[in-house]
CSV table of C-alpha atoms and ligand atoms in Angstrom, one decimal:
chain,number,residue,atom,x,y,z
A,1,UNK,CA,55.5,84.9,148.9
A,2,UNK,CA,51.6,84.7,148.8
A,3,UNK,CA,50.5,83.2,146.1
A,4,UNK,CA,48.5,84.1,142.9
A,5,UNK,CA,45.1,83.4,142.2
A,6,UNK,CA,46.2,81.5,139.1
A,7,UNK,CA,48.1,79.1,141.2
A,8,UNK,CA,45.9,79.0,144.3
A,9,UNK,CA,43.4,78.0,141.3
A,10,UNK,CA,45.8,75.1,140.3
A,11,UNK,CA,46.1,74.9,143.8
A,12,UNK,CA,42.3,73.7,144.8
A,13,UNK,CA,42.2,71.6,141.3
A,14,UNK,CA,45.3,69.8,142.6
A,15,UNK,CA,43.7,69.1,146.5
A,16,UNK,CA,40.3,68.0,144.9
A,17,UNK,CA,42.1,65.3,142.5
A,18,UNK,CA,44.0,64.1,145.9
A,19,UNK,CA,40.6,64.1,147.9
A,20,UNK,CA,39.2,62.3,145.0
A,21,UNK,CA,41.9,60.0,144.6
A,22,UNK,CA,42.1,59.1,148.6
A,23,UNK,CA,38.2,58.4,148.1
A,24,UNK,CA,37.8,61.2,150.7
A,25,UNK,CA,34.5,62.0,148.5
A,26,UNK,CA,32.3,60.5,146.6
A,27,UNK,CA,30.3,62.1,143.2
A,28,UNK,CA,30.1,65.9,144.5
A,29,UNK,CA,30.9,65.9,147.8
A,30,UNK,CA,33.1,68.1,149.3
A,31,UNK,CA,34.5,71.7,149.3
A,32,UNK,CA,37.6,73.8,149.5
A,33,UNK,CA,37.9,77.6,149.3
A,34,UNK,CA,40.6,79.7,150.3
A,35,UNK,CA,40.8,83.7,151.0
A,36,UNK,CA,42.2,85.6,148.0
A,37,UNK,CA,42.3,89.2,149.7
A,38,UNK,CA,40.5,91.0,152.7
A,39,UNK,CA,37.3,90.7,151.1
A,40,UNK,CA,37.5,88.0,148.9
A,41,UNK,CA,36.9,84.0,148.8
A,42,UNK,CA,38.2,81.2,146.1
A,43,UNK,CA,35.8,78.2,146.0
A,44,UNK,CA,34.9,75.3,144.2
A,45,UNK,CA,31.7,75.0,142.7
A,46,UNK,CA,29.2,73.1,142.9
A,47,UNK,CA,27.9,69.7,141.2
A,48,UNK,CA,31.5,68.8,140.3
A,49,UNK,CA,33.3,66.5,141.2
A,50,UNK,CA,36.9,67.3,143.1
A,51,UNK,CA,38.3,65.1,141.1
A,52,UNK,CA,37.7,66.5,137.8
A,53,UNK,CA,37.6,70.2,138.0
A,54,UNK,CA,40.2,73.1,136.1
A,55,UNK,CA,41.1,76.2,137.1
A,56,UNK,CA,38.1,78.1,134.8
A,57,UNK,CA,35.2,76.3,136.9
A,58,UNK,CA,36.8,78.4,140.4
A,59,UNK,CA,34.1,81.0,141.7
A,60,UNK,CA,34.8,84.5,143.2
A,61,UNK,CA,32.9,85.3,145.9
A,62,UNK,CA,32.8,88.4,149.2
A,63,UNK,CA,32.2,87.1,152.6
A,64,UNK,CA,28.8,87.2,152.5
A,65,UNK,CA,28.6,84.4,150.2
A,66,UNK,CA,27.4,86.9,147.3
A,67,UNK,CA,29.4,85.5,143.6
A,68,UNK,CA,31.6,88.1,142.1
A,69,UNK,CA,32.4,86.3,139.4
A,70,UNK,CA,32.3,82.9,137.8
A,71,UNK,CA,30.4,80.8,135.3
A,72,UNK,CA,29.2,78.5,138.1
A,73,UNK,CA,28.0,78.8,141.4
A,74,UNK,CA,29.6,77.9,144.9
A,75,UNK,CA,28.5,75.2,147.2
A,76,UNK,CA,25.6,75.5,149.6
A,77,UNK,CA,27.9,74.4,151.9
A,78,UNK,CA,30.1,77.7,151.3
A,79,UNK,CA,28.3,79.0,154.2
A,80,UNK,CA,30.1,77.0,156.9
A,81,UNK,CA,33.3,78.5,155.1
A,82,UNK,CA,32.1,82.2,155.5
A,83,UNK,CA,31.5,81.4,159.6
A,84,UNK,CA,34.7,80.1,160.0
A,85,UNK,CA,36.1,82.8,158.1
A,86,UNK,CA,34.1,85.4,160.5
A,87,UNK,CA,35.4,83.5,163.4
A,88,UNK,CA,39.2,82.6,162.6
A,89,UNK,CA,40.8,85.6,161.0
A,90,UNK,CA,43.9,83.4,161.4
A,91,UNK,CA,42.6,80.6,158.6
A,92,UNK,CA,43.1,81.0,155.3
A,93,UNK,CA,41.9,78.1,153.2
A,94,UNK,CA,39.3,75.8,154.4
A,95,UNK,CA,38.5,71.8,153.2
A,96,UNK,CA,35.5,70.1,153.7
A,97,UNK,CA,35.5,66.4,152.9
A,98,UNK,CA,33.8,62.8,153.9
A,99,UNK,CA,36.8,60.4,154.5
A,100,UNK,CA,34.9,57.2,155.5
A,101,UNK,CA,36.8,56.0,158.3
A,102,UNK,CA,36.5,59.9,160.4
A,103,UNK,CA,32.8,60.0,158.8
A,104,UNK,CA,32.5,56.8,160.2
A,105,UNK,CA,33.5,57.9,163.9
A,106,UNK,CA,31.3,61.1,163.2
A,107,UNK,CA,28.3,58.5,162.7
A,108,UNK,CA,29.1,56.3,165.9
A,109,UNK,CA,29.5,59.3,167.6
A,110,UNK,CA,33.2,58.9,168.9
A,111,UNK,CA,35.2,61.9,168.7
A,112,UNK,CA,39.2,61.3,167.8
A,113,UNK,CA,40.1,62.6,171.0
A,114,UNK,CA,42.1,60.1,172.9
A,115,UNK,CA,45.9,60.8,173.7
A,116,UNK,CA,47.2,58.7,171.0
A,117,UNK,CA,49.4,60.0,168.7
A,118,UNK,CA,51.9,62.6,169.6
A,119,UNK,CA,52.2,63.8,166.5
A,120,UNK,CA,48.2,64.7,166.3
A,121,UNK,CA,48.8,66.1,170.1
A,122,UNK,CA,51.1,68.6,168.7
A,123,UNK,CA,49.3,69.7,165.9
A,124,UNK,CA,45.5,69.0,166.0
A,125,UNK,CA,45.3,68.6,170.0
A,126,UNK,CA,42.0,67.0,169.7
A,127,UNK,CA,39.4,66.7,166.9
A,128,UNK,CA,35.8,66.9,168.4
A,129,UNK,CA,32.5,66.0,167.0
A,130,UNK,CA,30.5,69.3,165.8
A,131,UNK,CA,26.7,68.4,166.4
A,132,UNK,CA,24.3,67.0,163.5
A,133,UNK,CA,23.2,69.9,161.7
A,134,UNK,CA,21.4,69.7,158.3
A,135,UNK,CA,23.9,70.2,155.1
A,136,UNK,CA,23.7,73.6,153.4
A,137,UNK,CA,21.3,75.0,156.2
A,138,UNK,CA,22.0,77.7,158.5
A,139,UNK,CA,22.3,75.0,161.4
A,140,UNK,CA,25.6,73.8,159.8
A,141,UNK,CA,27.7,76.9,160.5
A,142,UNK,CA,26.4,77.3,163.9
A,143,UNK,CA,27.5,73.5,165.3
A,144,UNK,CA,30.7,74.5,162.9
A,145,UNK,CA,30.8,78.0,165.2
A,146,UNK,CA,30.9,75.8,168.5
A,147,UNK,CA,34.3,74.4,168.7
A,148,UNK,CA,36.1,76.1,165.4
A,149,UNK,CA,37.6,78.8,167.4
A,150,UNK,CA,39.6,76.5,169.5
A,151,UNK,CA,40.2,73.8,166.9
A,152,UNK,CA,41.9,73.0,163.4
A,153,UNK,CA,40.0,69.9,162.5
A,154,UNK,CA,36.8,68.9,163.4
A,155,UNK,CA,34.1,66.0,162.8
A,156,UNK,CA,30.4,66.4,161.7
A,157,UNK,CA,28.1,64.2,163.2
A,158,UNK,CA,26.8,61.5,160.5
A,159,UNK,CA,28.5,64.0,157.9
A,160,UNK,CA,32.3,64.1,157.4
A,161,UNK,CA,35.1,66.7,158.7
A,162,UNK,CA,36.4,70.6,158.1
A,163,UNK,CA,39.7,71.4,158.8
A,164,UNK,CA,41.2,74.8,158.6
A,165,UNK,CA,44.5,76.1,158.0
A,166,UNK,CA,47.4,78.9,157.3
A,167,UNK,CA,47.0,78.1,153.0
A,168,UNK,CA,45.1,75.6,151.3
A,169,UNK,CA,47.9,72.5,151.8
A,170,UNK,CA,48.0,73.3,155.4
A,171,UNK,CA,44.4,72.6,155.4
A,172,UNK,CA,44.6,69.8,153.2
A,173,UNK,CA,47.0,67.9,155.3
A,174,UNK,CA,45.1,68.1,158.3
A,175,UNK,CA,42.4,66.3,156.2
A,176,UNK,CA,44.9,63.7,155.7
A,177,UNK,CA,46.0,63.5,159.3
A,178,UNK,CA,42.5,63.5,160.6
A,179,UNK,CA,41.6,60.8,158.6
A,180,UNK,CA,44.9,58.8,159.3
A,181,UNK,CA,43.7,59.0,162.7
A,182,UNK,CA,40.8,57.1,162.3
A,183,UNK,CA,42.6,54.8,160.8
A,184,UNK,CA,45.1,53.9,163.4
A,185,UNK,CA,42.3,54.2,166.4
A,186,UNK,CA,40.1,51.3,164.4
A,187,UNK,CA,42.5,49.5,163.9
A,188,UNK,CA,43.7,49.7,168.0
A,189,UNK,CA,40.2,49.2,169.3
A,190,UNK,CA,39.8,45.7,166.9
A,191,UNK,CA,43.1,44.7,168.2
A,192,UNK,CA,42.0,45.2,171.8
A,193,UNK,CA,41.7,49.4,172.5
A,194,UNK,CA,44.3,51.4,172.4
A,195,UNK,CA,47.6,52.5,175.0
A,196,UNK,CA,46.8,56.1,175.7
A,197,UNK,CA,49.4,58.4,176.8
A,198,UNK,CA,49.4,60.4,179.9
A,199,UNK,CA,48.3,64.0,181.0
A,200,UNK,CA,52.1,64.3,182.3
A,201,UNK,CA,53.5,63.4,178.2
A,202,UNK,CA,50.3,65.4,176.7
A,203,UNK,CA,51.5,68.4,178.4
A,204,UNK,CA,54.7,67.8,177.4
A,205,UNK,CA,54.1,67.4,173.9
A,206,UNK,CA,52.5,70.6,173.9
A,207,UNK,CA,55.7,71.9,175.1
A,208,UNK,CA,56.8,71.4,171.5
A,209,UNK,CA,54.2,73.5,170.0
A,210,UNK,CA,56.1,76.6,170.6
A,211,UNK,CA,59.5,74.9,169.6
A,212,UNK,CA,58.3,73.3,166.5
A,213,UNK,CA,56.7,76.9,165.6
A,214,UNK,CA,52.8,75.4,165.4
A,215,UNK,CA,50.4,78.0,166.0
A,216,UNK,CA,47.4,76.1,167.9
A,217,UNK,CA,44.4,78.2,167.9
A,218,UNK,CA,43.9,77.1,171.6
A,219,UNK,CA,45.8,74.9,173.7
A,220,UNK,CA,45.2,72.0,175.8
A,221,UNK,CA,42.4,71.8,178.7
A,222,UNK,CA,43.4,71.9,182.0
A,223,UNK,CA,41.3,69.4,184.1
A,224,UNK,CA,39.6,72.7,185.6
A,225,UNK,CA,38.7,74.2,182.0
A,226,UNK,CA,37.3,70.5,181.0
A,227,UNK,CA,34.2,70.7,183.6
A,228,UNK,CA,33.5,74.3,182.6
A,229,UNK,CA,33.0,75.1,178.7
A,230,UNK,CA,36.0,72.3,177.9
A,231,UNK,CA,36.4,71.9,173.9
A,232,UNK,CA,35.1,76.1,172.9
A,233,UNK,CA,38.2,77.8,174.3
A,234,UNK,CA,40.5,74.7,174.6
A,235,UNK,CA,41.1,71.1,173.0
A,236,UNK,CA,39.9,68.0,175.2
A,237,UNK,CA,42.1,65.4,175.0
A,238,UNK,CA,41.1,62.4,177.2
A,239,UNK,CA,44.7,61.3,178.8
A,240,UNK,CA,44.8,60.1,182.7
A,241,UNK,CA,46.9,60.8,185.0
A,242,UNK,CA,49.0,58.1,186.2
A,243,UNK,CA,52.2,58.1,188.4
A,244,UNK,CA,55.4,57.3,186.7
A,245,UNK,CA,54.7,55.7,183.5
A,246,UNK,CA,53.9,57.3,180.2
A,247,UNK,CA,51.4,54.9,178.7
A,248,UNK,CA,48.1,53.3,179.9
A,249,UNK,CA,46.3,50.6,178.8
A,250,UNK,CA,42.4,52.3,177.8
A,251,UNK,CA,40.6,50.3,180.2
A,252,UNK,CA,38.9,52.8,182.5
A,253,UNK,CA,38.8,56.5,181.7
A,254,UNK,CA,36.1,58.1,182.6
A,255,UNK,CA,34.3,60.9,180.4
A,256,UNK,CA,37.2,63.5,181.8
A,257,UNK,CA,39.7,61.0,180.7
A,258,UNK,CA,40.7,60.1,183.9
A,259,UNK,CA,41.2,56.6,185.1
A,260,UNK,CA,38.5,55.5,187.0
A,261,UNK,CA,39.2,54.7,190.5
A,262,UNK,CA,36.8,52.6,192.9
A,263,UNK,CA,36.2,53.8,196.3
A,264,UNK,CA,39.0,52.2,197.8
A,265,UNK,CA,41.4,53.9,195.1
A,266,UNK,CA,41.8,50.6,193.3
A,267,UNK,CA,41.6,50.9,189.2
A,268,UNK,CA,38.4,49.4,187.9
A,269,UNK,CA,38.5,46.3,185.6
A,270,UNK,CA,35.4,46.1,183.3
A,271,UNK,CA,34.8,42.8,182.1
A,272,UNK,CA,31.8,41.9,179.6
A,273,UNK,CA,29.5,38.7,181.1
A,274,UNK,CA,31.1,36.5,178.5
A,275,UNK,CA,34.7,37.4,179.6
A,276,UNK,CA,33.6,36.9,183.3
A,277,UNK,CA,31.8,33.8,182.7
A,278,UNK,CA,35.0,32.6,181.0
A,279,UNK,CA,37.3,33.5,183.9
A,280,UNK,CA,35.3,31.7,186.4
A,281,UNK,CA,34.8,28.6,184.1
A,282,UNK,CA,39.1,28.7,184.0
A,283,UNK,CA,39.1,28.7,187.3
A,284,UNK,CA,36.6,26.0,187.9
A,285,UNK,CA,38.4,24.2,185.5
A,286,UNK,CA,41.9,25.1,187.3
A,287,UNK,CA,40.6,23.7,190.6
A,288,UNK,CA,39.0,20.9,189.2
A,289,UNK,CA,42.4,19.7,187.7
A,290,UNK,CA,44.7,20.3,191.1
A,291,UNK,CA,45.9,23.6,189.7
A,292,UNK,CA,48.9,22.0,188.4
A,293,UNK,CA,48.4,22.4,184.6
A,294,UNK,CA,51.1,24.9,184.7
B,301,ZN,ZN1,29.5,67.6,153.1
């Protein structure tokens, strides 16, 4: 049963408290609106913070952005809502946050889109990096317009994340998920880079899509569709194709996510100086002493 505006009200206090409370934003940041009718938008207002807003401080608006009603106003950043509005008929509710550790790949540049999780392969496919577009302008919707028709979730460079979704908690979640994300890739790459899995399991986890009823706005590229407009009408995820087993050490993957291959078809090992100065000084050292340190 759709819900009323009184409790999609109660709704968006509720998410901003959790964004808040997650530290997802800091002082005003962030935004959430959802659709009330055909030509109507919930949102937040501006110079609040999530954390601390009621029901009352909510403003109306039409899809142009133009308030219908409301004591405040909306966010500048309202406008990035309205364009993915326009361009996914299928979303409903929109969030906007800056959870530090995706902001954090958005600033190095990294999008989350290695073949990691199965559960983020399912849902989110891939989450790629929208390009840097100054907040509250008219560039912000356009980068936003690049890769929203074929993604849920994605990453602003040196800005935070949008997700979309089918009601406001949908959206919300994806938040969380994006953000978890992060959070287990970091934490990989200090311990040594992550195991990706392969194109074979990606493929197959997309299989479950369908059986586990998730509506993907687009589904996964096919190596053709990567090399042509890859990541507008279908989600990039970097997985290589291997022979037999399902997870690969991410030593080699080239920008396709394929494993790199020298010309003689052997896998490439990149080693930093220090690593390679170390293995020869081992070996020195192995040679020097008979070998027969065991
Ligand atoms: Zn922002």
């Amino acid at each position: 049963m759709a819900r009323s505006e009184t409790q999609l009200r109660e709704d968006i206090v509720e998410l901003g408290r959790r964004l808040w409370a997650r530290g997802f934003v800091a002082s005003n940041d962030g935004n959430i609106s959802v659709r009330l009718d055909a030509d109507r938008i919930l949102t937040t207002p501006t110079s609040v913070s999530k954390g601390f807003m009621t029901p009352d401080m909510m403003v109306v608006t039409d899809l142009a952005g133009r308030k219908i009603s409301g004591e405040r106003n909306a966010s500048s950043e309202l406008k990035m809502h309205l364009a993915v509005y326009e361009l996914r008929p299928d979303a409903k509710a929109v969030v906007h946050s800056h959870p530090p550790l995706a902001t954090g790949f958005a600033v190095a540049g990294i999008a989350l889109d290695k073949a990691v999780l199965a559960e983020v392969i399912c849902t989110l496919g891939s989450i790629p990096i929208a390009d840097y577009a100054t907040p509250s302008t008219a560039e912000l919707p356009a980068a936003v317009a690049k890769y929203i028709k074929a993604h849920d979730g994605l990453l602003l460079a040196n800005h935070g994340a949008l997700t979309v979704g089918s009601d406001l908690y949908n959206a919300y979640y994806k938040m969380e998920t994006i953000e978890h994300f992060a959070q287990i890739s970091l934490v990989a790459r200090t311990l040594g880079g992550e195991r990706v899995l392969s194109r074979d399991e990606v493929h197959r986890l997309q299989g479950l899509r369908s059986m586990y009823g998730i509506t993907a706005p687009a589904p996964i590229c096919t190596d053709a569709q990567e090399t042509t407009g890859g990541g507008e009408t279908c989600q990039v995820v970097q997985a290589p194709v291997t022979a037999g087993s399902r997870l690969v050490a991410d030593t080699g993957l080239d920008g396709a996510g394929r494993a790199r291959t020298s010309a003689t078809g052997e896998a490439e090992i990149r080693l930093t100086y220090r690593q390679l100065a170390a293995l020869i000084e081992d070996a020195v050292r192995t040679v020097g002493s008979g070998g027969s340190d065991g």
